[in-house]
Amino acid sequence: MKIEHIGYQVHDPAAVAAWYVLHLGFSIRRAADHPVPVRFMADCEGQVMLEIYHNPAVTVPEYAAMDPLLFHIAFACEDLPGTITRLTQAGATIHSGPETTPHRDQIAILRDPWGLAIQLANRATPMLEC
């Protein structure tokens, strides 16, 4: 089986999706505001989708209060310094890094403007095929 999407509850799906489209290269695959606001976004290769929604039946998690080890979205990134600069200028904040792991991967963890943890990873040995 293939994962179709990963979803998360936010206060303002339209704003979050717009930021991901503008700064992380996502494209909107489906958008609706009724019965609940929702945006399905695909990554730049159309292989991974995120669902950003706001369902009033449940609360929005306090992503900014969560340790990124509990939940984060990781992005393959060849230019960590440049991407960190670009994303922080767009409203992201640095949580940690950049640092080099024992496997020689370079990683940094940022938070998007809504507090969701974003990991940037430049793998010494890529783990996924392009």
XYZ file of C-alpha atoms in Angstrom:
130
model
C 0.000 0.000 0.000
C 1.079 3.542 -0.661
C 0.476 6.422 1.722
C -1.889 8.904 0.076
C -1.583 11.776 2.552
C -0.780 12.845 6.084
C -3.276 15.233 7.646
C -3.081 17.769 10.404
C -5.505 20.123 12.061
C -4.688 23.854 12.002
C -6.547 27.083 12.719
C -6.264 28.573 9.214
C -5.811 25.975 6.452
C -5.852 28.548 3.649
C -2.998 30.570 5.176
C -0.904 27.510 6.042
C -1.372 26.056 2.565
C -0.495 29.364 0.899
C 2.780 29.499 2.875
C 3.682 25.908 1.962
C 2.931 26.586 -1.699
C 4.956 29.803 -1.780
C 7.934 28.713 0.330
C 8.143 24.912 0.138
C 7.079 24.260 -3.445
C 3.774 22.506 -2.771
C 0.796 22.656 -5.131
C -2.857 22.585 -4.164
C -4.595 19.434 -5.409
C -7.976 20.030 -3.760
C -9.393 22.922 -1.768
C -12.743 23.423 -0.072
C -14.167 25.593 2.667
C -17.340 23.564 3.300
C -18.220 21.502 5.210
C -14.813 22.254 6.815
C -11.873 24.248 5.452
C -9.382 21.833 3.887
C -6.416 21.951 1.532
C -4.745 18.901 0.014
C -1.225 19.817 -1.091
C 1.300 17.761 -3.054
C 5.058 18.106 -2.824
C 7.105 19.344 -5.787
C 7.275 15.847 -7.302
C 3.621 15.034 -6.690
C 4.570 12.010 -4.593
C 3.577 13.099 -1.070
C 0.436 14.912 -0.015
C -0.418 16.819 3.145
C -3.983 17.539 4.194
C -4.337 20.789 6.113
C -7.793 21.221 7.634
C -9.788 22.776 10.456
C -12.520 20.582 11.872
C -14.330 22.265 14.782
C -15.151 18.828 16.236
C -11.571 18.590 17.575
C -9.036 20.996 19.017
C -5.952 22.233 17.199
C -2.832 20.766 18.806
C -0.303 23.177 20.292
C 2.362 22.297 17.722
C 4.734 24.971 19.008
C 4.689 23.346 22.456
C 5.414 19.861 21.083
C 8.975 18.601 20.967
C 9.905 18.064 17.290
C 10.935 14.526 18.237
C 7.214 13.836 18.753
C 6.123 15.094 15.340
C 7.769 16.838 12.412
C 7.647 16.961 8.639
C 11.037 16.267 7.043
C 12.180 17.680 3.721
C 15.155 16.619 1.626
C 17.313 19.696 1.314
C 20.567 20.171 -0.573
C 21.261 23.746 0.588
C 20.628 23.891 4.338
C 22.115 27.372 4.963
C 20.302 28.950 2.018
C 17.000 27.250 2.808
C 17.215 28.218 6.488
C 17.802 31.845 5.503
C 14.964 31.818 2.977
C 12.453 30.194 5.338
C 13.328 32.366 8.345
C 12.893 35.455 6.168
C 9.436 34.054 5.344
C 8.446 33.705 9.014
C 9.843 30.335 10.081
C 11.939 30.135 13.254
C 14.973 27.992 14.011
C 14.474 25.316 16.654
C 17.872 23.597 16.331
C 20.825 23.100 14.035
C 22.151 22.899 11.558
C 24.141 19.967 12.872
C 25.812 16.843 11.529
C 24.596 13.456 12.754
C 26.756 10.371 13.339
C 25.640 9.185 9.864
C 27.088 12.428 8.414
C 23.624 13.775 7.584
C 23.174 17.507 8.013
C 19.895 18.443 9.679
C 18.145 21.495 11.020
C 14.736 21.852 12.608
C 12.628 24.946 12.047
C 9.054 25.812 12.900
C 6.677 27.183 10.324
C 4.819 30.384 11.296
C 2.117 28.236 12.989
C 4.561 26.214 15.092
C 4.692 22.958 13.132
C 8.173 21.440 13.168
C 9.937 21.235 9.804
C 13.107 19.197 9.551
C 15.527 19.977 6.740
C 17.741 16.999 5.927
C 20.740 16.787 3.641
C 21.510 13.066 3.714
C 25.108 11.904 3.234
C 23.585 8.855 1.566
C 20.089 9.471 0.181
C 17.495 7.089 1.596
C 14.843 7.531 -1.093
C 15.113 7.167 -4.842
C 14.207 10.206 -6.908
